[in-house]
Amino acid sequence: GPPRGVTGDVQLVMMGSGEGRYAEFLMRAESQFKGRVVGYVGFSPEMEHKIIAGADILIMPSKYEPCGLPQMYAQRYGTIPVVHATGGLKDSVVQYSPFYNKTLGEDIGTGWQFTAPDEGGVRFGLWNALHTYKHYKDSW
């Protein structure tokens, strides 16, 4: 089957706190993929802004998100949000279309949404983002 995990020319930065098993996962991934995966266990507003501003894509697979500010920060910094279509994420990220909108005279959308907060959903959202980056660079 297709490769899974961190493959290709990509770096992944993750930040958050929560269940210990996720912190352990981050530490293992960082050790296994030196220079390609960084896990920041905990939360700092200053670090959050630095990570989002320095990223090309922000992935938010939240199961539930009543409002959500990171996707709004991302749009402000020019970082493309890829989000689970729930709550404030669904309301604030407009599904992107690379096709020219003749009425508005511009491309439509600010990021990508996916409906299932699981591996398949995240893969779908990332595939759309990377497909646009590779094939519609002017829109990126």
mmCIF file of N, CA and C in Angstrom:
data_model
loop_
_atom_site.group_PDB
_atom_site.id
_atom_site.type_symbol
_atom_site.label_atom_id
_atom_site.label_comp_id
_atom_site.label_asym_id
_atom_site.label_seq_id
_atom_site.Cartn_x
_atom_site.Cartn_y
_atom_site.Cartn_z
ATOM 1 N N GLY A 1 0.814 -1.185 0.000
ATOM 2 C CA GLY A 1 0.000 0.000 0.000
ATOM 3 C C GLY A 1 0.853 1.243 0.000
ATOM 4 N N PRO A 2 0.230 2.422 -0.014
ATOM 5 C CA PRO A 2 0.977 3.671 -0.025
ATOM 6 C C PRO A 2 1.711 3.869 1.301
ATOM 7 N N PRO A 3 2.821 4.620 1.271
ATOM 8 C CA PRO A 3 3.550 4.867 2.514
ATOM 9 C C PRO A 3 2.693 5.642 3.509
ATOM 10 N N ARG A 4 2.927 5.403 4.782
ATOM 11 C CA ARG A 4 2.186 6.104 5.825
ATOM 12 C C ARG A 4 3.163 6.895 6.674
ATOM 13 N N GLY A 5 2.670 7.917 7.323
ATOM 14 C CA GLY A 5 3.521 8.683 8.226
ATOM 15 C C GLY A 5 4.206 9.825 7.510
ATOM 16 N N VAL A 6 5.337 10.237 8.059
ATOM 17 C CA VAL A 6 6.073 11.384 7.551
ATOM 18 C C VAL A 6 6.936 10.919 6.393
ATOM 19 N N THR A 7 6.499 11.208 5.174
ATOM 20 C CA THR A 7 7.232 10.793 3.984
ATOM 21 C C THR A 7 7.409 11.986 3.065
ATOM 22 N N GLY A 8 8.359 11.901 2.179
ATOM 23 C CA GLY A 8 8.571 12.965 1.207
ATOM 24 C C GLY A 8 9.268 14.152 1.831
ATOM 25 N N ASP A 9 9.223 15.255 1.132
ATOM 26 C CA ASP A 9 9.902 16.475 1.543
ATOM 27 C C ASP A 9 8.954 17.298 2.416
ATOM 28 N N VAL A 10 8.857 16.902 3.681
ATOM 29 C CA VAL A 10 7.912 17.538 4.591
ATOM 30 C C VAL A 10 8.484 17.589 5.995
ATOM 31 N N GLN A 11 8.113 18.622 6.717
ATOM 32 C CA GLN A 11 8.422 18.711 8.141
ATOM 33 C C GLN A 11 7.101 18.887 8.871
ATOM 34 N N LEU A 12 7.012 18.321 10.057
ATOM 35 C CA LEU A 12 5.789 18.355 10.839
ATOM 36 C C LEU A 12 6.096 18.899 12.224
ATOM 37 N N VAL A 13 5.352 19.915 12.642
ATOM 38 C CA VAL A 13 5.475 20.481 13.978
ATOM 39 C C VAL A 13 4.125 20.312 14.657
ATOM 40 N N MET A 14 4.122 19.700 15.837
ATOM 41 C CA MET A 14 2.877 19.495 16.581
ATOM 42 C C MET A 14 3.001 20.147 17.943
ATOM 43 N N MET A 15 1.927 20.786 18.388
ATOM 44 C CA MET A 15 1.913 21.402 19.703
ATOM 45 C C MET A 15 0.611 21.046 20.394
ATOM 46 N N GLY A 16 0.683 20.771 21.685
ATOM 47 C CA GLY A 16 -0.527 20.531 22.440
ATOM 48 C C GLY A 16 -0.248 19.838 23.750
ATOM 49 N N SER A 17 -1.289 19.736 24.532
ATOM 50 C CA SER A 17 -1.218 19.012 25.794
ATOM 51 C C SER A 17 -2.484 18.166 25.869
ATOM 52 N N GLY A 18 -2.433 17.169 26.676
ATOM 53 C CA GLY A 18 -3.579 16.276 26.776
ATOM 54 C C GLY A 18 -3.134 14.956 27.360
ATOM 55 N N GLU A 19 -3.650 13.872 26.809
ATOM 56 C CA GLU A 19 -3.343 12.550 27.322
ATOM 57 C C GLU A 19 -1.855 12.237 27.173
ATOM 58 N N GLY A 20 -1.305 11.579 28.185
ATOM 59 C CA GLY A 20 0.103 11.224 28.198
ATOM 60 C C GLY A 20 0.546 10.395 27.011
ATOM 61 N N ARG A 21 -0.336 9.545 26.504
ATOM 62 C CA ARG A 21 0.040 8.698 25.369
ATOM 63 C C ARG A 21 0.371 9.531 24.135
ATOM 64 N N TYR A 22 -0.270 10.695 23.989
ATOM 65 C CA TYR A 22 0.027 11.558 22.850
ATOM 66 C C TYR A 22 1.369 12.251 23.024
ATOM 67 N N ALA A 23 1.668 12.663 24.244
ATOM 68 C CA ALA A 23 2.979 13.259 24.524
ATOM 69 C C ALA A 23 4.079 12.246 24.253
ATOM 70 N N GLU A 24 3.876 11.002 24.670
ATOM 71 C CA GLU A 24 4.852 9.935 24.415
ATOM 72 C C GLU A 24 5.001 9.691 22.916
ATOM 73 N N PHE A 25 3.884 9.709 22.193
ATOM 74 C CA PHE A 25 3.919 9.533 20.740
ATOM 75 C C PHE A 25 4.765 10.631 20.094
ATOM 76 N N LEU A 26 4.543 11.889 20.536
ATOM 77 C CA LEU A 26 5.311 13.006 19.984
ATOM 78 C C LEU A 26 6.802 12.831 20.228
ATOM 79 N N MET A 27 7.166 12.428 21.440
ATOM 80 C CA MET A 27 8.584 12.247 21.760
ATOM 81 C C MET A 27 9.195 11.127 20.919
ATOM 82 N N ARG A 28 8.474 10.033 20.727
ATOM 83 C CA ARG A 28 8.981 8.932 19.890
ATOM 84 C C ARG A 28 9.134 9.374 18.437
ATOM 85 N N ALA A 29 8.133 10.060 17.920
ATOM 86 C CA ALA A 29 8.179 10.521 16.528
ATOM 87 C C ALA A 29 9.326 11.501 16.323
ATOM 88 N N GLU A 30 9.530 12.381 17.288
ATOM 89 C CA GLU A 30 10.623 13.354 17.183
ATOM 90 C C GLU A 30 11.971 12.635 17.167
ATOM 91 N N SER A 31 12.112 11.619 17.983
ATOM 92 C CA SER A 31 13.347 10.839 18.032
ATOM 93 C C SER A 31 13.551 10.043 16.744
ATOM 94 N N GLN A 32 12.488 9.445 16.228
ATOM 95 C CA GLN A 32 12.569 8.611 15.034
ATOM 96 C C GLN A 32 12.798 9.420 13.763
ATOM 97 N N PHE A 33 12.232 10.623 13.699
ATOM 98 C CA PHE A 33 12.301 11.451 12.491
ATOM 99 C C PHE A 33 13.010 12.768 12.773
ATOM 100 N N LYS A 34 14.226 12.701 13.306
ATOM 101 C CA LYS A 34 15.004 13.907 13.648
ATOM 102 C C LYS A 34 15.034 14.895 12.486
ATOM 103 N N GLY A 35 14.750 16.156 12.783
ATOM 104 C CA GLY A 35 14.772 17.192 11.775
ATOM 105 C C GLY A 35 13.521 17.261 10.919
ATOM 106 N N ARG A 36 12.638 16.274 11.050
ATOM 107 C CA ARG A 36 11.411 16.259 10.248
ATOM 108 C C ARG A 36 10.155 16.353 11.111
ATOM 109 N N VAL A 37 10.255 15.944 12.372
ATOM 110 C CA VAL A 37 9.123 16.021 13.296
ATOM 111 C C VAL A 37 9.593 16.719 14.564
ATOM 112 N N VAL A 38 8.808 17.684 15.015
ATOM 113 C CA VAL A 38 9.059 18.358 16.284
ATOM 114 C C VAL A 38 7.765 18.314 17.083
ATOM 115 N N GLY A 39 7.856 17.859 18.309
ATOM 116 C CA GLY A 39 6.692 17.814 19.182
ATOM 117 C C GLY A 39 6.870 18.776 20.337
ATOM 118 N N TYR A 40 5.973 19.744 20.445
ATOM 119 C CA TYR A 40 6.005 20.715 21.543
ATOM 120 C C TYR A 40 4.872 20.332 22.494
ATOM 121 N N VAL A 41 5.234 19.701 23.607
ATOM 122 C CA VAL A 41 4.220 19.266 24.575
ATOM 123 C C VAL A 41 3.979 20.417 25.532
ATOM 124 N N GLY A 42 2.733 20.869 25.578
ATOM 125 C CA GLY A 42 2.366 22.023 26.384
ATOM 126 C C GLY A 42 1.724 23.060 25.490
ATOM 127 N N PHE A 43 1.519 24.248 26.041
ATOM 128 C CA PHE A 43 0.928 25.309 25.257
ATOM 129 C C PHE A 43 1.504 26.648 25.673
ATOM 130 N N SER A 44 1.848 27.453 24.698
ATOM 131 C CA SER A 44 2.318 28.817 24.900
ATOM 132 C C SER A 44 1.741 29.654 23.765
ATOM 133 N N PRO A 45 0.992 30.724 24.066
ATOM 134 C CA PRO A 45 0.444 31.560 22.989
ATOM 135 C C PRO A 45 1.535 32.103 22.064
ATOM 136 N N GLU A 46 2.665 32.466 22.629
ATOM 137 C CA GLU A 46 3.762 32.992 21.805
ATOM 138 C C GLU A 46 4.268 31.912 20.837
ATOM 139 N N MET A 47 4.462 30.690 21.335
ATOM 140 C CA MET A 47 4.927 29.595 20.489
ATOM 141 C C MET A 47 3.863 29.233 19.453
ATOM 142 N N GLU A 48 2.586 29.277 19.852
ATOM 143 C CA GLU A 48 1.500 28.991 18.917
ATOM 144 C C GLU A 48 1.581 29.914 17.707
ATOM 145 N N HIS A 49 1.752 31.202 17.950
ATOM 146 C CA HIS A 49 1.828 32.170 16.854
ATOM 147 C C HIS A 49 3.067 31.947 15.989
ATOM 148 N N LYS A 50 4.188 31.626 16.610
ATOM 149 C CA LYS A 50 5.414 31.379 15.846
ATOM 150 C C LYS A 50 5.263 30.151 14.945
ATOM 151 N N ILE A 51 4.673 29.091 15.484
ATOM 152 C CA ILE A 51 4.487 27.868 14.698
ATOM 153 C C ILE A 51 3.544 28.124 13.529
ATOM 154 N N ILE A 52 2.417 28.762 13.800
ATOM 155 C CA ILE A 52 1.432 29.010 12.740
ATOM 156 C C ILE A 52 2.005 29.951 11.681
ATOM 157 N N ALA A 53 2.668 31.013 12.104
ATOM 158 C CA ALA A 53 3.219 31.976 11.149
ATOM 159 C C ALA A 53 4.315 31.368 10.282
ATOM 160 N N GLY A 54 5.042 30.400 10.807
ATOM 161 C CA GLY A 54 6.126 29.782 10.060
ATOM 162 C C GLY A 54 5.727 28.570 9.240
ATOM 163 N N ALA A 55 4.465 28.184 9.321
ATOM 164 C CA ALA A 55 4.010 26.964 8.626
ATOM 165 C C ALA A 55 3.401 27.302 7.268
ATOM 166 N N ASP A 56 3.373 26.317 6.393
ATOM 167 C CA ASP A 56 2.657 26.443 5.119
ATOM 168 C C ASP A 56 1.206 26.015 5.282
ATOM 169 N N ILE A 57 0.987 24.974 6.107
ATOM 170 C CA ILE A 57 -0.348 24.408 6.311
ATOM 171 C C ILE A 57 -0.584 24.206 7.800
ATOM 172 N N LEU A 58 -1.775 24.534 8.274
ATOM 173 C CA LEU A 58 -2.196 24.258 9.648
ATOM 174 C C LEU A 58 -3.264 23.172 9.588
ATOM 175 N N ILE A 59 -3.023 22.055 10.272
ATOM 176 C CA ILE A 59 -4.000 20.966 10.310
ATOM 177 C C ILE A 59 -4.712 21.009 11.657
ATOM 178 N N MET A 60 -6.032 21.076 11.630
ATOM 179 C CA MET A 60 -6.837 21.067 12.852
ATOM 180 C C MET A 60 -7.893 19.969 12.758
ATOM 181 N N PRO A 61 -7.550 18.754 13.233
ATOM 182 C CA PRO A 61 -8.496 17.642 13.160
ATOM 183 C C PRO A 61 -9.410 17.547 14.380
ATOM 184 N N SER A 62 -9.657 18.666 15.053
ATOM 185 C CA SER A 62 -10.454 18.686 16.275
ATOM 186 C C SER A 62 -11.794 17.985 16.090
ATOM 187 N N LYS A 63 -12.152 17.130 17.067
ATOM 188 C CA LYS A 63 -13.467 16.478 17.010
ATOM 189 C C LYS A 63 -14.564 17.497 17.263
ATOM 190 N N TYR A 64 -14.261 18.470 18.141
ATOM 191 C CA TYR A 64 -15.238 19.495 18.498
ATOM 192 C C TYR A 64 -14.477 20.801 18.682
ATOM 193 N N GLU A 65 -14.954 21.871 18.098
ATOM 194 C CA GLU A 65 -14.280 23.167 18.208
ATOM 195 C C GLU A 65 -15.353 24.251 18.166
ATOM 196 N N PRO A 66 -15.783 24.748 19.347
ATOM 197 C CA PRO A 66 -16.872 25.723 19.366
ATOM 198 C C PRO A 66 -16.537 27.020 18.623
ATOM 199 N N CYS A 67 -15.296 27.442 18.650
ATOM 200 C CA CYS A 67 -14.914 28.687 17.981
ATOM 201 C C CYS A 67 -13.636 28.461 17.198
ATOM 202 N N GLY A 68 -12.551 28.379 17.895
ATOM 203 C CA GLY A 68 -11.253 28.154 17.268
ATOM 204 C C GLY A 68 -10.637 29.449 16.776
ATOM 205 N N LEU A 69 -9.473 29.760 17.292
ATOM 206 C CA LEU A 69 -8.737 30.931 16.830
ATOM 207 C C LEU A 69 -7.559 30.572 15.929
ATOM 208 N N PRO A 70 -6.914 29.422 16.117
ATOM 209 C CA PRO A 70 -5.733 29.139 15.290
ATOM 210 C C PRO A 70 -5.992 29.209 13.785
ATOM 211 N N GLN A 71 -7.133 28.733 13.322
ATOM 212 C CA GLN A 71 -7.403 28.791 11.883
ATOM 213 C C GLN A 71 -7.551 30.235 11.421
ATOM 214 N N MET A 72 -8.020 31.118 12.303
ATOM 215 C CA MET A 72 -8.126 32.536 11.949
ATOM 216 C C MET A 72 -6.742 33.178 11.929
ATOM 217 N N TYR A 73 -5.893 32.821 12.903
ATOM 218 C CA TYR A 73 -4.506 33.295 12.889
ATOM 219 C C TYR A 73 -3.836 32.834 11.599
ATOM 220 N N ALA A 74 -4.046 31.567 11.236
ATOM 221 C CA ALA A 74 -3.420 31.001 10.037
ATOM 222 C C ALA A 74 -3.784 31.833 8.806
ATOM 223 N N GLN A 75 -5.053 32.145 8.659
ATOM 224 C CA GLN A 75 -5.491 32.919 7.499
ATOM 225 C C GLN A 75 -4.857 34.305 7.499
ATOM 226 N N ARG A 76 -4.669 34.865 8.658
ATOM 227 C CA ARG A 76 -4.032 36.180 8.771
ATOM 228 C C ARG A 76 -2.557 36.126 8.369
ATOM 229 N N TYR A 77 -1.875 35.020 8.735
ATOM 230 C CA TYR A 77 -0.449 34.865 8.453
ATOM 231 C C TYR A 77 -0.171 34.301 7.060
ATOM 232 N N GLY A 78 -1.203 33.888 6.338
ATOM 233 C CA GLY A 78 -0.992 33.297 5.024
ATOM 234 C C GLY A 78 -0.717 31.801 5.070
ATOM 235 N N THR A 79 -1.036 31.186 6.195
ATOM 236 C CA THR A 79 -0.897 29.742 6.369
ATOM 237 C C THR A 79 -2.239 29.114 6.023
ATOM 238 N N ILE A 80 -2.223 28.069 5.212
ATOM 239 C CA ILE A 80 -3.468 27.469 4.725
ATOM 240 C C ILE A 80 -4.050 26.515 5.770
ATOM 241 N N PRO A 81 -5.289 26.765 6.239
ATOM 242 C CA PRO A 81 -5.909 25.849 7.203
ATOM 243 C C PRO A 81 -6.564 24.640 6.529
ATOM 244 N N VAL A 82 -6.318 23.473 7.101
ATOM 245 C CA VAL A 82 -6.977 22.224 6.709
ATOM 246 C C VAL A 82 -7.663 21.744 7.979
ATOM 247 N N VAL A 83 -8.999 21.786 8.013
ATOM 248 C CA VAL A 83 -9.737 21.618 9.259
ATOM 249 C C VAL A 83 -10.854 20.585 9.171
ATOM 250 N N HIS A 84 -11.170 19.995 10.310
ATOM 251 C CA HIS A 84 -12.363 19.159 10.420
ATOM 252 C C HIS A 84 -13.570 20.095 10.386
ATOM 253 N N ALA A 85 -14.538 19.786 9.550
ATOM 254 C CA ALA A 85 -15.717 20.636 9.367
ATOM 255 C C ALA A 85 -16.653 20.509 10.567
ATOM 256 N N THR A 86 -16.324 21.227 11.634
ATOM 257 C CA THR A 86 -17.150 21.224 12.841
ATOM 258 C C THR A 86 -17.109 22.618 13.473
ATOM 259 N N GLY A 87 -18.203 23.021 14.088
ATOM 260 C CA GLY A 87 -18.271 24.266 14.846
ATOM 261 C C GLY A 87 -17.682 25.462 14.131
ATOM 262 N N GLY A 88 -16.840 26.196 14.870
ATOM 263 C CA GLY A 88 -16.231 27.413 14.343
ATOM 264 C C GLY A 88 -15.270 27.171 13.196
ATOM 265 N N LEU A 89 -14.709 25.970 13.123
ATOM 266 C CA LEU A 89 -13.804 25.658 12.012
ATOM 267 C C LEU A 89 -14.590 25.637 10.701
ATOM 268 N N LYS A 90 -15.746 25.002 10.740
ATOM 269 C CA LYS A 90 -16.607 24.923 9.553
ATOM 270 C C LYS A 90 -17.084 26.310 9.134
ATOM 271 N N ASP A 91 -17.371 27.151 10.123
ATOM 272 C CA ASP A 91 -17.895 28.491 9.850
ATOM 273 C C ASP A 91 -16.843 29.460 9.335
ATOM 274 N N SER A 92 -15.572 29.268 9.706
ATOM 275 C CA SER A 92 -14.558 30.277 9.398
ATOM 276 C C SER A 92 -13.587 29.894 8.279
ATOM 277 N N VAL A 93 -13.617 28.653 7.824
ATOM 278 C CA VAL A 93 -12.761 28.237 6.715
ATOM 279 C C VAL A 93 -13.661 27.886 5.534
ATOM 280 N N VAL A 94 -13.528 28.643 4.453
ATOM 281 C CA VAL A 94 -14.338 28.439 3.267
ATOM 282 C C VAL A 94 -13.626 27.426 2.371
ATOM 283 N N GLN A 95 -14.336 26.363 1.998
ATOM 284 C CA GLN A 95 -13.761 25.315 1.152
ATOM 285 C C GLN A 95 -13.221 25.920 -0.137
ATOM 286 N N TYR A 96 -11.971 25.636 -0.445
ATOM 287 C CA TYR A 96 -11.299 26.212 -1.598
ATOM 288 C C TYR A 96 -11.709 25.541 -2.907
ATOM 289 N N SER A 97 -11.784 26.324 -3.966
ATOM 290 C CA SER A 97 -11.984 25.810 -5.321
ATOM 291 C C SER A 97 -10.960 26.487 -6.218
ATOM 292 N N PRO A 98 -10.147 25.713 -6.922
ATOM 293 C CA PRO A 98 -9.132 26.324 -7.784
ATOM 294 C C PRO A 98 -9.688 26.894 -9.086
ATOM 295 N N PHE A 99 -10.966 26.758 -9.291
ATOM 296 C CA PHE A 99 -11.549 27.215 -10.532
ATOM 297 C C PHE A 99 -11.956 28.684 -10.424
ATOM 298 N N TYR A 100 -11.668 29.427 -11.426
ATOM 299 C CA TYR A 100 -11.900 30.863 -11.456
ATOM 300 C C TYR A 100 -13.388 31.177 -11.301
ATOM 301 N N ASN A 101 -13.699 32.112 -10.421
ATOM 302 C CA ASN A 101 -15.079 32.544 -10.224
ATOM 303 C C ASN A 101 -15.286 33.820 -11.033
ATOM 304 N N LYS A 102 -16.005 33.726 -12.137
ATOM 305 C CA LYS A 102 -16.168 34.865 -13.038
ATOM 306 C C LYS A 102 -16.954 36.010 -12.406
ATOM 307 N N THR A 103 -17.856 35.699 -11.501
ATOM 308 C CA THR A 103 -18.663 36.744 -10.868
ATOM 309 C C THR A 103 -17.800 37.601 -9.942
ATOM 310 N N LEU A 104 -16.996 36.950 -9.100
ATOM 311 C CA LEU A 104 -16.168 37.684 -8.152
ATOM 312 C C LEU A 104 -14.818 38.096 -8.737
ATOM 313 N N GLY A 105 -14.411 37.404 -9.815
ATOM 314 C CA GLY A 105 -13.129 37.718 -10.417
ATOM 315 C C GLY A 105 -11.950 37.200 -9.619
ATOM 316 N N GLU A 106 -12.163 36.171 -8.819
ATOM 317 C CA GLU A 106 -11.085 35.616 -8.007
ATOM 318 C C GLU A 106 -11.373 34.163 -7.653
ATOM 319 N N ASP A 107 -10.349 33.488 -7.146
ATOM 320 C CA ASP A 107 -10.548 32.126 -6.661
ATOM 321 C C ASP A 107 -11.442 32.173 -5.428
ATOM 322 N N ILE A 108 -12.086 31.055 -5.138
ATOM 323 C CA ILE A 108 -12.980 30.985 -3.984
ATOM 324 C C ILE A 108 -12.335 30.126 -2.911
ATOM 325 N N GLY A 109 -12.404 30.555 -1.665
ATOM 326 C CA GLY A 109 -12.011 29.716 -0.547
ATOM 327 C C GLY A 109 -10.768 30.184 0.183
ATOM 328 N N THR A 110 -10.663 29.680 1.419
ATOM 329 C CA THR A 110 -9.544 30.056 2.280
ATOM 330 C C THR A 110 -8.779 28.854 2.812
ATOM 331 N N GLY A 111 -9.252 27.643 2.523
ATOM 332 C CA GLY A 111 -8.599 26.434 3.031
ATOM 333 C C GLY A 111 -9.411 25.215 2.646
ATOM 334 N N TRP A 112 -9.192 24.127 3.376
ATOM 335 C CA TRP A 112 -9.917 22.892 3.086
ATOM 336 C C TRP A 112 -10.560 22.346 4.343
ATOM 337 N N GLN A 113 -11.701 21.711 4.153
ATOM 338 C CA GLN A 113 -12.418 21.047 5.237
ATOM 339 C C GLN A 113 -12.499 19.559 4.925
ATOM 340 N N PHE A 114 -12.573 18.756 5.974
ATOM 341 C CA PHE A 114 -12.837 17.328 5.816
ATOM 342 C C PHE A 114 -13.879 16.947 6.844
ATOM 343 N N THR A 115 -14.710 15.961 6.518
ATOM 344 C CA THR A 115 -15.871 15.659 7.352
ATOM 345 C C THR A 115 -15.614 14.670 8.476
ATOM 346 N N ALA A 116 -14.611 13.822 8.365
ATOM 347 C CA ALA A 116 -14.336 12.822 9.408
ATOM 348 C C ALA A 116 -13.020 13.151 10.107
ATOM 349 N N PRO A 117 -13.039 13.315 11.442
ATOM 350 C CA PRO A 117 -11.799 13.644 12.165
ATOM 351 C C PRO A 117 -10.953 12.388 12.421
ATOM 352 N N ASP A 118 -10.543 11.746 11.331
ATOM 353 C CA ASP A 118 -9.749 10.531 11.450
ATOM 354 C C ASP A 118 -8.655 10.556 10.386
ATOM 355 N N GLU A 119 -7.906 9.468 10.293
ATOM 356 C CA GLU A 119 -6.795 9.417 9.341
ATOM 357 C C GLU A 119 -7.254 9.690 7.906
ATOM 358 N N GLY A 120 -8.352 9.082 7.506
ATOM 359 C CA GLY A 120 -8.861 9.279 6.153
ATOM 360 C C GLY A 120 -9.264 10.717 5.890
ATOM 361 N N GLY A 121 -9.899 11.342 6.866
ATOM 362 C CA GLY A 121 -10.303 12.739 6.720
ATOM 363 C C GLY A 121 -9.107 13.663 6.585
ATOM 364 N N VAL A 122 -8.109 13.471 7.441
ATOM 365 C CA VAL A 122 -6.908 14.305 7.386
ATOM 366 C C VAL A 122 -6.193 14.089 6.054
ATOM 367 N N ARG A 123 -6.095 12.839 5.618
ATOM 368 C CA ARG A 123 -5.456 12.558 4.322
ATOM 369 C C ARG A 123 -6.195 13.278 3.188
ATOM 370 N N PHE A 124 -7.522 13.271 3.226
ATOM 371 C CA PHE A 124 -8.322 13.946 2.200
ATOM 372 C C PHE A 124 -8.004 15.448 2.182
ATOM 373 N N GLY A 125 -8.028 16.076 3.346
ATOM 374 C CA GLY A 125 -7.738 17.509 3.424
ATOM 375 C C GLY A 125 -6.333 17.834 2.968
ATOM 376 N N LEU A 126 -5.360 17.054 3.410
ATOM 377 C CA LEU A 126 -3.968 17.299 2.999
ATOM 378 C C LEU A 126 -3.771 17.040 1.513
ATOM 379 N N TRP A 127 -4.415 15.997 0.978
ATOM 380 C CA TRP A 127 -4.295 15.732 -0.452
ATOM 381 C C TRP A 127 -4.771 16.943 -1.245
ATOM 382 N N ASN A 128 -5.901 17.524 -0.860
ATOM 383 C CA ASN A 128 -6.412 18.706 -1.563
ATOM 384 C C ASN A 128 -5.439 19.871 -1.476
ATOM 385 N N ALA A 129 -4.886 20.110 -0.301
ATOM 386 C CA ALA A 129 -3.928 21.203 -0.133
ATOM 387 C C ALA A 129 -2.691 20.968 -0.989
ATOM 388 N N LEU A 130 -2.123 19.779 -0.917
ATOM 389 C CA LEU A 130 -0.896 19.491 -1.663
ATOM 390 C C LEU A 130 -1.146 19.440 -3.165
ATOM 391 N N HIS A 131 -2.310 18.953 -3.570
ATOM 392 C CA HIS A 131 -2.670 18.935 -4.987
ATOM 393 C C HIS A 131 -2.730 20.372 -5.525
ATOM 394 N N THR A 132 -3.324 21.268 -4.781
ATOM 395 C CA THR A 132 -3.405 22.665 -5.205
ATOM 396 C C THR A 132 -2.016 23.279 -5.255
ATOM 397 N N TYR A 133 -1.194 22.993 -4.245
ATOM 398 C CA TYR A 133 0.170 23.530 -4.229
ATOM 399 C C TYR A 133 0.942 23.080 -5.468
ATOM 400 N N LYS A 134 0.793 21.820 -5.841
ATOM 401 C CA LYS A 134 1.548 21.274 -6.979
ATOM 402 C C LYS A 134 0.983 21.692 -8.339
ATOM 403 N N HIS A 135 -0.342 21.801 -8.454
ATOM 404 C CA HIS A 135 -0.968 21.988 -9.759
ATOM 405 C C HIS A 135 -1.600 23.357 -9.989
ATOM 406 N N TYR A 136 -1.783 24.146 -8.930
ATOM 407 C CA TYR A 136 -2.384 25.479 -9.062
ATOM 408 C C TYR A 136 -1.565 26.476 -8.239
ATOM 409 N N LYS A 137 -0.261 26.537 -8.526
ATOM 410 C CA LYS A 137 0.666 27.349 -7.713
ATOM 411 C C LYS A 137 0.254 28.822 -7.645
ATOM 412 N N ASP A 138 -0.304 29.347 -8.715
ATOM 413 C CA ASP A 138 -0.728 30.761 -8.706
ATOM 414 C C ASP A 138 -1.802 30.999 -7.648
ATOM 415 N N SER A 139 -2.613 29.987 -7.360
ATOM 416 C CA SER A 139 -3.680 30.116 -6.378
ATOM 417 C C SER A 139 -3.149 29.999 -4.952
ATOM 418 N N TRP A 140 -2.030 29.305 -4.795
ATOM 419 C CA TRP A 140 -1.483 29.065 -3.475
ATOM 420 C C TRP A 140 -1.079 30.386 -2.847
#
